[in-house]
Amino acid sequence: MFTALPVLLTKVCQGRSSITLKKKWIGLPATPKLVLRYFLMLILMTVNSLAFCQTGDGSIPFSVLAGLKRSPVFLTITADTALINTSAFKSQPDSIPVKAFQFAERTEVAITPANAGVWETTTAGSVWRLGIRSAKAYSIYLNFKTFDLINGARLFVYSPKLEQLRGGITSTNQAFKRLSTPPISGDSLILELDVPAGVSNFGHLQLSRVYHDVVGVFKKSNLVSTGVSADLCDQNINCENGIYWQTEKKAVCKIITDGALSTGCMMGNTAKGKQPYLITAYHTMFDSIHAADAVFIFNYENNCNQTTLHELQSLSGATIIASTPGMDYALLRLNDVPPPSFSPYYAGWDIRDNVPLNGVCIHHPGGKHTQIALDYHAISTASFGMGYLPNSSWKVERWDIGSTEPGSSGAPLFNQQHHLIGTLTGGYSSCNYQGSDFFNKLNTSWDASLNSVNSIKAALDPANSGAGVIDGYDPYGFNPGDCDTISQISATEKKVVSSAGLQWGYLSGNNSSGFSAFAEKFTTASSLLIPGFYIDVASLSYANPAASIEVKIWQGNNSPQKEIYHQTVFLKDLKAGIANYITLDSAVKVSSGFFIGYQINYNSPAYLFAVYHAADRGKRGSSSMYVFNGSWNSTQTMDPFYYSTSLAISITECYGRSTALTRNQLLLFPNPTNNYVDMITPDGFIVSDVRCYDISGHQHPVIFRPSEVAPRVFFDLQPGVYLLYVMSAGKQMASKFIVQNR
């Protein structure tokens, strides 16, 4: 797709952090003269921006824009500590078959702007703020019994130091005029209502419940993992066992409702429409209020090293479309379509009577980051138990890799064709016990509703086509086969951030030399559509949450020339130390030479922003990084730097399904080895047994660990030559390996 100029283009891994961005203008800290400009721009944003109301529209609270110094009044909520100490708020006993997970205790309140908090006036409008504190809470989230604001009014929820900001939230698409907010980690938060100037009646707002996280699912330390999995049975979706499920994971979300956690999955329909249908378990979503109060969190995951920082990408509220007593399913329609910045995917499904040859569950056990469980054996029909329709469940006898836990309820079961066939009700599988799991069968529930209009069939096959199976799809129409992810820094190169030759700052950020813009050169032989890109942030600090940069795309062959795209990115939405994904408002078409980069709007050590780049490749090394200081120059030829490098900016691929290499023999590696070998088998060869023999024919004990990529065999053998046999459904293969001296 790309030429090899100016340097070799190499694939980079997925599983990076994703952020939500809007094309908006923002300035530096407000002065009296600038407040009116902010206000006018906020009006323009209200008119022009897409109204993804529950994710927030990216606007800045009036209190921040006006620089209000007065701290809000804090109200202390006392949770029921008697409940906090019970096992109901920890991992449920393995004997409980259903797999919902209670993590928060609720406190009933009746708070309105008329009976609590403080009103203040700014040039932009009126501001009502109230602080809420709940001692010893790991996180707090809120439920509003009444949420009915006039157009232009916005609600914000944020941490006292603004590290976490949810909003602005509007009343758009609130079918029941209710709202639940995503959790804020810590034991306190601030609630802010902004009402535009000249408006006296903001509508109606009543806070009815405060939820106190007693387990620590959303505590601050969980936003960044330590790098070590908490449970040995955890199987991170972004590690080797999830490599073939990187598309389907985007359909799965974590659900919060009434202090409980579960899992759900977006579903496609035969019309390939954008209607946001989601399926989950009835025992977690059994009435309209639970659906209206639910929060749906997408892309809640870590990279394989367990080090990714992530922002909560969430939607609030849904309507129950179909459910039936005796069958554990609930089909919902979310209040909003997941925006493009979520990279959403609607899962395909299969309602035919075919027996699944194996099964995969993608889920959020205990509210943790996305996990995967795999069963390499046929799935059978079974009955879950009393109160449920007989033979309405799929039964996974035991998982070969991973397990489910409380919090996994409602998670999808996929067959070998990557189609959804059921949703988790419960079972006895856990990290401590490899028991069975039961999934409500989609084909049994398909047309089971007492009301034929309100059925899964009516929603997912609106034209009554009679289709028994459909593939999943991206609701925004990206073709997974047409894109790739490329970087101009090879996998073997070291990424650094250089300050050589500068009094302060970095080569790839604001610095003492006054660089104001930075660009990475790309070349393509034909036209190309770019839906987004990664930018690997090395350094990040700012004195005001309104600080921003402009990401840009230019056409040009020898240097950036014609600007064809720009977008404002707030520094508060970026994270240092990882590759942040920038979703463009719409795919940008480029051809021949083009540049992707960023412009910095400040030149002070108090605001530092820099991007990783390749270590210096030397005078004759390839270089594709350009900087602007009155004119564009290559860092390779710029005095006094003469630095040959490439910026850590990589063009994204449209997320497609990974495929395995075709093999026709058993491969073992490393070979020679000490105490283990990994193996690669032909496609479709599911290992059922492993045996090891020495050259004398004596069998030796080994331990087999299944894997989607390279199953591993552990052993404690003396140095010598051995033969490893692997069996699968009456077939067997063998290969030699050598154990060397340790």
XYZ file of C-alpha atoms in Angstrom:
742
model
C 0.000 0.000 0.000
C 2.875 2.348 0.786
C 6.251 2.789 -0.810
C 9.394 2.247 1.221
C 10.179 5.962 1.245
C 11.543 7.662 3.148
C 12.153 4.686 5.431
C 10.893 1.144 5.775
C 7.240 1.024 6.868
C 6.500 -1.634 9.461
C 3.346 -2.871 11.143
C 2.733 -1.923 14.735
C 0.569 -3.616 17.363
C -3.020 -2.829 18.230
C -4.382 -2.458 21.750
C -3.365 1.180 22.148
C -5.173 3.797 24.194
C -8.079 5.524 22.481
C -9.377 9.005 23.280
C -12.500 10.906 22.320
C -11.889 14.095 20.390
C -14.094 16.728 18.809
C -13.206 19.460 16.340
C -13.389 22.404 18.733
C -11.578 25.658 19.432
C -10.200 26.483 22.828
C -7.888 29.179 24.091
C -5.548 29.703 26.986
C -6.657 30.722 30.515
C -9.606 33.088 30.346
C -9.251 36.805 30.858
C -12.286 39.120 31.087
C -11.838 39.989 27.439
C -11.704 36.356 26.396
C -14.729 35.129 28.338
C -17.153 36.396 25.676
C -15.107 34.641 23.002
C -15.341 31.401 24.972
C -19.084 31.830 25.295
C -19.568 32.484 21.588
C -17.485 29.444 20.734
C -19.491 27.295 23.156
C -22.649 28.340 21.295
C -21.049 27.390 17.992
C -19.972 24.041 19.421
C -23.532 23.403 20.570
C -24.801 23.986 17.036
C -22.087 22.218 15.085
C -20.784 19.348 17.182
C -22.295 15.893 17.201
C -24.467 15.455 20.276
C -23.160 12.298 21.899
C -24.794 13.473 25.082
C -23.776 10.846 27.608
C -20.126 10.743 26.560
C -19.972 14.512 27.015
C -19.504 17.022 24.259
C -15.921 17.890 25.177
C -16.764 21.377 26.432
C -15.022 22.994 29.390
C -16.965 23.852 32.580
C -17.768 27.544 33.039
C -15.998 27.447 36.417
C -12.728 26.554 34.693
C -13.133 29.079 31.889
C -13.920 31.836 34.394
C -11.179 30.754 36.779
C -13.514 30.605 39.792
C -11.377 30.433 42.930
C -14.073 29.695 45.467
C -14.241 26.025 46.452
C -17.677 24.408 46.260
C -19.540 23.350 49.395
C -19.041 19.636 50.095
C -21.828 17.362 51.275
C -20.700 14.228 53.133
C -22.606 11.036 52.352
C -22.471 8.197 54.872
C -22.708 4.757 53.279
C -24.112 1.782 55.188
C -20.886 0.343 56.612
C -22.713 -2.740 57.855
C -23.216 -3.773 54.246
C -19.695 -2.835 53.232
C -18.224 -5.599 55.362
C -20.410 -8.369 53.952
C -19.276 -10.801 51.275
C -22.052 -9.546 49.007
C -19.737 -6.718 48.012
C -16.785 -8.952 47.238
C -16.314 -11.838 44.849
C -19.456 -13.943 45.120
C -19.077 -17.535 46.372
C -18.407 -20.035 43.607
C -21.612 -21.874 44.528
C -23.814 -18.995 43.295
C -24.625 -19.823 39.657
C -25.637 -16.414 38.281
C -22.718 -14.101 37.590
C -23.703 -10.538 38.352
C -21.315 -8.664 40.663
C -22.334 -6.096 43.271
C -19.588 -3.517 43.787
C -21.276 -0.426 45.220
C -23.636 0.504 48.049
C -26.246 3.149 47.319
C -27.385 6.015 49.511
C -30.777 7.565 48.779
C -30.798 11.379 48.576
C -33.041 14.134 47.182
C -30.628 16.871 46.109
C -31.545 19.708 43.751
C -29.926 23.062 42.923
C -32.640 24.616 45.106
C -31.724 22.829 48.344
C -27.957 22.298 48.146
C -24.818 23.697 46.570
C -23.865 27.244 45.590
C -24.795 29.363 42.555
C -22.246 31.769 41.026
C -22.364 34.060 38.020
C -19.818 34.327 35.208
C -19.905 36.210 31.919
C -20.667 32.943 30.132
C -23.591 32.099 32.401
C -24.649 30.786 35.796
C -22.752 28.024 37.572
C -24.136 25.701 40.254
C -21.617 23.514 42.051
C -21.831 20.932 44.803
C -19.074 18.740 46.178
C -19.927 15.209 47.318
C -17.717 13.201 49.638
C -18.202 9.582 50.731
C -15.555 8.445 53.204
C -13.495 5.390 52.218
C -15.131 5.117 48.797
C -12.836 3.787 46.071
C -15.000 5.618 43.544
C -18.365 7.351 43.364
C -21.046 7.445 40.721
C -24.375 9.267 40.666
C -27.950 8.581 39.605
C -30.410 11.356 38.765
C -34.089 10.490 39.115
C -34.897 13.669 37.179
C -32.618 14.913 34.398
C -34.445 17.314 32.100
C -32.336 20.320 31.123
C -33.145 23.036 28.609
C -31.088 23.279 25.422
C -27.705 24.802 26.196
C -27.550 23.692 29.829
C -24.829 21.176 30.621
C -23.954 18.958 33.547
C -20.362 18.117 34.516
C -18.999 15.651 37.050
C -15.293 15.794 37.840
C -12.648 15.029 40.429
C -11.600 17.925 42.710
C -8.310 18.381 40.831
C -9.917 17.892 37.393
C -7.887 14.762 36.580
C -11.177 13.123 35.626
C -13.900 15.048 33.809
C -17.261 13.763 32.575
C -19.313 16.163 30.464
C -20.800 18.341 29.338
C -23.869 16.152 29.470
C -27.159 17.306 27.960
C -30.708 15.935 28.100
C -30.668 14.859 24.459
C -32.046 11.339 23.877
C -33.024 10.751 27.522
C -36.165 8.668 27.003
C -37.000 8.445 30.710
C -35.428 11.793 31.718
C -33.027 9.917 34.009
C -29.233 9.751 34.066
C -26.415 7.770 35.636
C -22.870 9.115 35.399
C -19.693 7.059 34.919
C -17.684 6.566 38.134
C -15.125 9.076 39.367
C -12.304 7.349 41.239
C -11.603 8.510 44.782
C -13.841 9.442 47.706
C -15.024 12.827 46.424
C -16.270 14.568 43.297
C -17.743 17.880 42.180
C -21.071 18.267 40.430
C -21.486 21.336 38.190
C -24.491 22.636 36.276
C -23.793 25.343 33.665
C -26.686 27.495 32.432
C -26.098 29.957 29.542
C -26.305 33.682 30.288
C -29.782 35.146 29.975
C -31.534 31.875 30.844
C -33.425 31.826 34.146
C -35.060 28.376 34.016
C -32.559 25.553 33.467
C -35.178 22.773 33.620
C -35.322 20.071 36.285
C -32.507 18.229 38.047
C -32.696 15.918 41.064
C -29.879 13.721 42.335
C -31.508 10.641 43.871
C -28.729 8.133 44.557
C -25.035 8.248 45.409
C -23.167 4.978 44.833
C -20.152 4.191 47.035
C -17.631 1.727 45.479
C -16.714 -0.681 48.284
C -14.734 -3.186 46.205
C -12.269 -0.977 44.335
C -13.311 -1.763 40.769
C -12.811 1.869 39.728
C -10.168 2.932 42.233
C -7.312 5.042 40.877
C -4.750 2.234 40.931
C -7.001 0.201 38.631
C -6.774 2.840 35.899
C -3.177 1.707 35.398
C -2.287 -1.887 36.112
C 0.882 -2.887 37.922
C 1.872 -5.117 35.033
C 0.973 -8.294 36.920
C -2.409 -9.973 36.513
C -4.378 -10.277 39.730
C -5.508 -13.830 38.918
C -3.604 -16.589 37.183
C -6.725 -17.475 35.196
C -7.073 -13.966 33.724
C -6.659 -13.940 29.953
C -6.164 -10.391 28.664
C -7.968 -9.867 25.349
C -4.860 -8.102 23.996
C -2.454 -10.964 24.728
C -1.827 -14.008 22.561
C -5.116 -15.778 23.286
C -7.136 -12.790 22.101
C -5.181 -12.140 18.919
C -7.962 -13.453 16.636
C -10.720 -11.582 18.491
C -9.569 -7.981 18.153
C -12.628 -7.121 16.070
C -15.300 -8.745 18.226
C -13.916 -7.236 21.452
C -15.111 -3.825 20.244
C -18.715 -5.030 20.495
C -18.375 -5.956 24.187
C -18.942 -3.508 27.022
C -19.008 -3.387 30.803
C -22.389 -2.480 32.303
C -23.150 -0.712 35.578
C -26.682 -0.621 36.954
C -27.822 -0.102 40.547
C -24.329 -0.754 41.912
C -23.891 -4.053 40.052
C -21.568 -5.021 37.204
C -22.279 -7.212 34.203
C -21.299 -7.550 30.537
C -23.136 -6.878 27.274
C -22.576 -7.047 23.521
C -23.658 -4.817 20.624
C -25.527 -6.712 17.896
C -25.925 -6.136 14.193
C -29.127 -6.407 12.176
C -29.914 -7.703 8.703
C -30.355 -4.148 7.387
C -26.767 -3.290 8.463
C -28.205 -0.287 10.291
C -26.794 1.852 13.087
C -29.559 1.057 15.575
C -27.641 0.510 18.844
C -28.992 -2.868 19.970
C -27.250 -4.564 22.878
C -27.894 -7.967 24.424
C -27.211 -8.944 28.025
C -28.669 -11.116 30.806
C -32.223 -10.598 32.061
C -31.221 -11.254 35.669
C -29.107 -8.071 35.563
C -31.475 -5.942 33.429
C -34.985 -6.963 34.434
C -36.974 -3.714 34.230
C -37.130 -0.386 32.413
C -35.634 1.598 35.323
C -32.517 -0.594 35.447
C -32.103 -0.068 31.699
C -32.667 3.694 31.905
C -30.139 3.982 34.752
C -27.455 1.777 33.182
C -23.981 2.989 32.193
C -22.277 1.181 29.291
C -18.466 1.366 29.253
C -16.657 0.455 26.017
C -13.021 -0.413 25.255
C -12.243 -0.946 28.944
C -9.009 -2.852 28.403
C -5.263 -2.977 29.004
C -2.506 -3.764 26.564
C -0.750 -7.100 27.023
C 1.865 -5.579 29.312
C -0.948 -4.402 31.607
C 0.314 -0.803 31.455
C -2.208 1.086 29.302
C -3.859 4.163 30.751
C -7.413 4.544 29.592
C -10.269 6.997 29.714
C -13.804 5.751 30.301
C -15.718 5.738 27.011
C -19.291 5.499 28.182
C -22.931 5.925 27.222
C -25.841 6.256 29.624
C -29.338 4.860 29.393
C -31.256 2.318 27.327
C -34.720 0.924 26.657
C -35.655 -2.760 26.936
C -36.819 -4.015 23.529
C -37.333 -7.714 24.232
C -37.224 -10.099 27.183
C -39.138 -13.221 28.182
C -39.738 -14.854 31.587
C -37.893 -18.155 31.889
C -35.166 -17.169 29.438
C -32.216 -15.126 30.636
C -31.875 -12.472 27.943
C -32.628 -8.781 27.581
C -32.282 -6.981 24.253
C -31.777 -3.247 24.764
C -31.644 -0.219 22.500
C -29.123 2.289 23.823
C -30.136 5.936 23.995
C -27.202 6.810 21.725
C -25.248 5.207 18.916
C -21.628 4.679 20.046
C -19.664 7.498 18.347
C -16.879 6.830 15.809
C -14.267 7.610 18.473
C -15.311 4.372 20.229
C -14.404 2.357 17.088
C -17.671 0.437 17.577
C -18.484 -2.962 16.141
C -21.853 -4.707 15.919
C -21.418 -8.451 16.378
C -22.760 -10.946 13.877
C -25.010 -13.779 15.046
C -26.099 -17.322 14.215
C -29.522 -18.768 15.129
C -29.203 -22.017 13.178
C -29.360 -25.367 14.979
C -25.736 -26.236 14.220
C -23.768 -27.601 17.176
C -20.859 -25.200 17.871
C -17.511 -26.972 17.577
C -15.958 -24.622 20.128
C -16.794 -21.459 22.007
C -15.283 -18.125 23.010
C -16.518 -15.739 25.691
C -15.364 -12.088 25.860
C -16.253 -10.563 29.199
C -15.503 -8.324 32.201
C -15.047 -10.658 35.197
C -15.329 -8.747 38.455
C -15.489 -5.543 36.412
C -11.903 -6.053 35.265
C -10.443 -5.113 31.900
C -11.652 -7.155 28.930
C -10.811 -10.846 29.257
C -11.309 -13.905 27.053
C -12.139 -17.547 27.770
C -11.833 -20.312 25.157
C -13.250 -23.834 24.904
C -11.874 -26.079 22.156
C -14.621 -28.688 22.516
C -18.154 -28.954 21.159
C -20.830 -26.981 23.020
C -23.922 -28.931 24.099
C -27.576 -28.067 24.739
C -28.562 -28.128 28.426
C -30.978 -26.824 31.057
C -29.743 -24.204 33.498
C -32.068 -25.006 36.355
C -35.368 -24.346 38.062
C -37.219 -21.304 36.785
C -35.636 -21.454 33.336
C -37.028 -23.007 30.157
C -35.644 -26.558 29.697
C -32.950 -26.992 27.043
C -32.679 -23.240 26.491
C -28.966 -23.023 27.336
C -25.628 -23.780 25.728
C -23.323 -25.608 28.136
C -19.554 -25.163 28.196
C -18.322 -28.205 30.104
C -15.075 -26.507 31.053
C -12.854 -23.793 29.642
C -9.507 -24.781 28.130
C -8.212 -21.239 28.582
C -9.503 -18.736 31.120
C -12.762 -18.781 33.079
C -15.749 -16.594 33.877
C -16.510 -14.929 37.198
C -19.156 -12.702 38.797
C -19.423 -9.647 36.544
C -19.376 -11.808 33.406
C -23.190 -12.179 33.322
C -24.589 -11.277 29.909
C -21.259 -11.812 28.130
C -21.472 -13.115 24.551
C -20.652 -16.677 23.535
C -19.191 -16.805 20.023
C -18.890 -19.880 17.813
C -15.944 -20.810 15.603
C -17.203 -18.463 12.846
C -17.070 -15.458 15.222
C -20.880 -15.256 15.432
C -22.779 -14.660 18.680
C -24.868 -17.673 19.711
C -25.674 -16.974 23.380
C -25.223 -14.856 26.513
C -23.917 -15.938 29.904
C -26.435 -16.754 32.628
C -24.121 -18.381 35.152
C -22.344 -21.524 36.183
C -19.621 -22.898 38.397
C -16.528 -21.836 36.465
C -14.115 -19.617 38.380
C -10.433 -19.051 38.950
C -10.615 -21.636 41.729
C -12.714 -24.291 40.035
C -13.052 -25.436 36.418
C -16.801 -26.013 36.438
C -19.425 -25.649 33.725
C -20.963 -22.433 32.402
C -24.426 -21.928 30.890
C -25.366 -19.445 28.161
C -28.899 -18.518 27.127
C -29.350 -19.763 23.538
C -29.997 -16.996 21.026
C -31.916 -19.313 18.687
C -34.326 -20.285 21.497
C -34.912 -16.642 22.449
C -35.091 -15.373 18.867
C -38.879 -15.224 18.545
C -39.872 -16.135 22.088
C -41.275 -12.790 23.224
C -44.935 -12.739 24.225
C -45.259 -9.692 21.967
C -44.124 -10.500 18.417
C -43.429 -6.825 17.728
C -41.086 -6.587 20.716
C -38.889 -9.581 19.926
C -35.242 -10.105 19.066
C -36.338 -11.208 15.604
C -38.323 -8.024 14.940
C -35.370 -5.855 15.962
C -32.488 -7.734 14.335
C -34.311 -8.885 11.190
C -36.568 -5.879 10.513
C -37.340 -6.910 6.932
C -38.262 -10.456 8.029
C -35.656 -11.859 5.638
C -35.457 -15.163 7.487
C -31.655 -14.960 7.671
C -30.165 -17.523 10.014
C -26.734 -15.963 10.229
C -25.105 -12.586 9.551
C -21.552 -11.291 9.867
C -20.735 -8.409 12.163
C -20.012 -4.945 10.838
C -18.802 -1.460 11.648
C -21.866 0.804 11.880
C -19.868 3.630 10.283
C -18.969 1.596 7.227
C -15.201 1.128 7.451
C -14.041 -1.887 5.463
C -11.683 -3.911 7.688
C -9.851 -5.334 4.688
C -8.789 -2.028 3.178
C -6.556 -0.594 5.900
C -3.387 -1.307 7.804
C -1.341 0.226 10.607
C 2.131 1.413 9.679
C 4.972 3.137 11.445
C 8.222 4.556 10.113
C 10.096 3.384 13.203
C 11.040 -0.270 12.943
C 10.327 -2.715 15.744
C 14.054 -3.013 16.518
C 14.684 0.734 16.851
C 14.787 2.513 20.188
C 12.296 5.336 20.739
C 13.604 8.359 22.642
C 12.878 12.033 23.252
C 15.964 14.195 22.749
C 16.837 17.500 24.422
C 20.347 17.768 22.955
C 21.277 21.298 21.855
C 18.381 22.884 23.772
C 18.316 24.975 26.946
C 14.912 23.521 27.831
C 12.261 21.389 26.178
C 12.576 18.656 23.585
C 13.337 18.299 19.885
C 9.781 17.042 19.281
C 7.968 19.590 21.476
C 7.985 23.188 22.632
C 11.549 24.215 23.432
C 14.035 27.044 23.813
C 14.501 27.221 20.013
C 10.854 28.194 19.563
C 9.649 25.307 17.386
C 5.889 25.647 16.951
C 4.922 22.764 14.656
C 6.147 19.240 13.976
C 5.368 16.844 11.131
C 6.103 13.305 9.973
C 6.460 12.663 6.234
C 4.654 9.785 4.509
C 4.587 8.707 0.885
C 2.002 6.599 -0.919
C 1.871 5.489 -4.531
C -1.882 6.084 -4.785
C -4.734 7.743 -2.912
C -5.483 6.649 0.627
C -8.218 7.209 3.233
C -7.036 7.853 6.805
C -9.662 7.463 9.579
C -7.169 8.216 12.358
C -3.639 7.766 13.641
C -1.559 6.990 16.732
C 0.660 9.564 18.418
C 3.096 8.228 21.026
C 3.302 10.945 23.695
C 6.579 11.103 25.628
C 6.157 14.173 27.846
C 3.062 16.008 29.009
C 2.485 18.772 31.560
C 0.169 21.770 31.640
C -0.965 24.451 34.054
C -4.540 24.783 32.781
C -7.030 22.084 31.674
C -7.959 24.259 28.690
C -4.460 23.824 27.203
C -4.493 22.198 23.776
C -2.594 21.365 20.610
C -3.756 21.237 16.999
C -3.265 17.964 15.128
C -2.930 18.543 11.400
C -2.555 16.831 8.042
C -0.778 18.549 5.144
C -0.252 17.670 1.490
C 3.260 18.172 0.152
C 6.231 16.315 -1.272
C 9.315 18.066 0.108
C 7.724 19.796 3.116
C 4.243 20.418 4.577
C 2.459 22.766 2.174
C -1.352 22.725 1.950
C -3.181 22.083 5.228
C -6.101 19.725 4.540
C -7.228 18.871 8.077
C -6.938 20.188 11.617
C -8.475 19.257 14.942
C -8.119 20.590 18.471
C -6.915 18.133 21.110
C -6.951 19.052 24.789
C -3.829 18.012 26.673
C -6.071 16.686 29.448
C -7.351 14.070 26.972
C -3.860 12.717 26.238
C -1.706 10.367 28.290
C 2.092 10.287 28.419
C 4.000 7.052 27.984
C 1.589 5.419 25.555
C 0.376 5.717 21.972
C -2.854 7.736 22.004
C -5.319 7.065 19.198
C -6.640 10.169 17.434
C -9.991 9.572 15.719
C -10.581 12.030 12.877
C -14.013 13.634 12.522
C -14.175 11.989 9.102
C -11.756 9.949 7.016
C -9.258 12.164 5.170
C -8.200 11.362 1.604
C -4.497 11.845 0.820
C -2.285 11.041 -2.140
C 1.407 11.057 -3.044
C 3.336 12.889 -0.308
C 1.620 13.978 2.891
C 2.523 14.928 6.452
C 0.843 14.258 9.797
C 1.789 16.319 12.830
C 0.809 18.845 15.451
C 1.060 22.539 16.263
C 1.783 23.864 19.761
C 0.041 27.051 20.888
C 2.382 28.071 23.707
C 6.093 28.435 24.367
C 6.650 28.148 28.101
C 8.315 25.470 30.260
C 5.058 25.383 32.262
C 3.434 23.657 29.265
C 5.476 20.747 27.980
C 4.393 18.436 25.198
C 6.671 16.113 23.248
C 6.350 12.975 21.137
C 8.706 10.011 21.009
C 10.959 9.675 17.979
C 13.565 7.208 16.747
C 17.070 7.419 18.166
C 19.503 9.265 15.867
C 20.202 7.129 12.768
C 23.374 9.024 11.883
C 24.336 11.291 8.993
C 23.443 8.743 6.322
C 20.360 7.408 8.064
C 16.870 7.963 6.727
C 14.872 10.816 8.241
C 11.231 11.878 7.953
C 10.767 14.392 10.805
C 10.205 18.095 10.042
C 9.936 21.090 12.390
C 8.648 24.633 11.868
C 10.507 27.713 13.112
C 9.492 30.394 10.634
C 9.904 27.811 7.866
C 9.794 24.027 7.560
C 13.087 22.150 7.874
C 14.158 18.539 8.139
C 15.821 17.772 11.475
C 18.454 15.884 9.472
C 19.783 19.084 7.870
C 18.950 21.635 10.552
C 21.816 23.335 12.397
C 22.811 22.529 15.150
C 20.815 19.291 15.428
C 21.549 17.270 12.267
C 19.312 14.564 13.702
C 18.122 11.732 11.430
C 14.900 10.387 12.880
C 11.166 9.701 12.499
C 8.358 10.806 14.788
C 6.397 8.070 16.592
C 3.265 8.810 14.582
C 1.678 5.819 12.879
C -1.284 5.651 10.540
C -4.106 3.515 11.836
C -5.697 0.551 10.165
C -9.438 -0.032 10.112
C -9.807 -2.784 12.667
C -9.988 -6.114 10.878
C -9.817 -9.726 11.869
C -6.352 -11.185 12.233
C -5.670 -14.490 10.533
C -3.242 -17.243 11.375
C -0.456 -18.405 9.103
C -1.113 -21.647 7.262
C 1.019 -24.544 8.557
C 1.192 -28.181 7.553
C 3.599 -29.479 10.193
C 4.309 -29.296 13.913
C 6.829 -26.579 14.755
C 8.615 -26.441 18.140
C 10.584 -23.483 19.482
C 12.912 -22.555 21.067
C 14.879 -25.573 19.980
C 17.305 -26.395 21.669
C 15.605 -25.443 24.936
C 15.793 -25.842 28.716
C 12.394 -26.386 30.317
C 9.655 -25.629 27.770
C 8.741 -25.514 24.076
C 6.077 -23.533 22.252
C 4.392 -25.194 19.316
C 2.577 -24.115 16.183
C 0.143 -26.592 14.639
C -1.740 -26.570 11.314
C -4.979 -24.595 11.054
C -7.874 -26.476 12.639
C -5.623 -28.841 14.598
C -6.972 -28.558 18.177
C -4.568 -30.251 20.586
C -6.312 -32.737 22.898
C -3.284 -34.576 24.327
C 0.500 -34.218 24.476
C 3.059 -36.953 25.156
C 6.845 -36.860 25.392
C 9.305 -39.734 24.790
C 13.076 -40.032 24.873
C 15.024 -41.872 22.159
C 14.734 -45.102 24.194
C 10.946 -44.953 24.067
C 10.391 -44.041 27.716
C 7.537 -41.607 28.347
C 8.214 -38.509 30.469
C 5.665 -36.292 32.240
C 4.956 -32.861 30.759
C 2.507 -30.048 31.506
C 0.475 -28.680 28.594
C -0.788 -25.067 28.544
C -3.235 -24.260 25.703
C -2.927 -21.011 23.759
C -4.452 -19.372 20.686
C -1.024 -18.492 19.289
C 1.616 -20.907 20.559
C 0.543 -23.623 23.032
C 3.332 -24.291 25.521
C 4.629 -27.552 27.007
C 6.589 -27.421 30.285
C 8.935 -30.170 31.489
C 11.875 -31.012 33.726
C 14.100 -33.213 31.571
C 17.725 -34.237 31.484
C 19.806 -33.006 28.518
C 19.169 -35.066 25.407
C 16.958 -35.614 22.354
C 13.195 -36.060 22.811
C 10.136 -36.649 20.660
C 6.912 -34.717 21.300
C 3.625 -36.233 20.100
C 0.459 -34.119 19.886
C -3.002 -35.590 19.291
C -6.231 -34.107 17.914
C -9.460 -35.990 17.080
C -7.750 -39.193 15.987
C -4.843 -37.417 14.313
C -1.326 -37.075 15.635
C 1.866 -35.234 14.763
C 5.378 -35.460 16.143
C 8.558 -33.425 16.179
C 11.986 -33.694 17.809
C 13.459 -31.223 20.257
C 16.709 -30.991 22.202
C 17.104 -30.229 25.895
C 20.461 -28.597 26.544
C 22.567 -28.144 29.662
C 21.248 -25.381 31.907
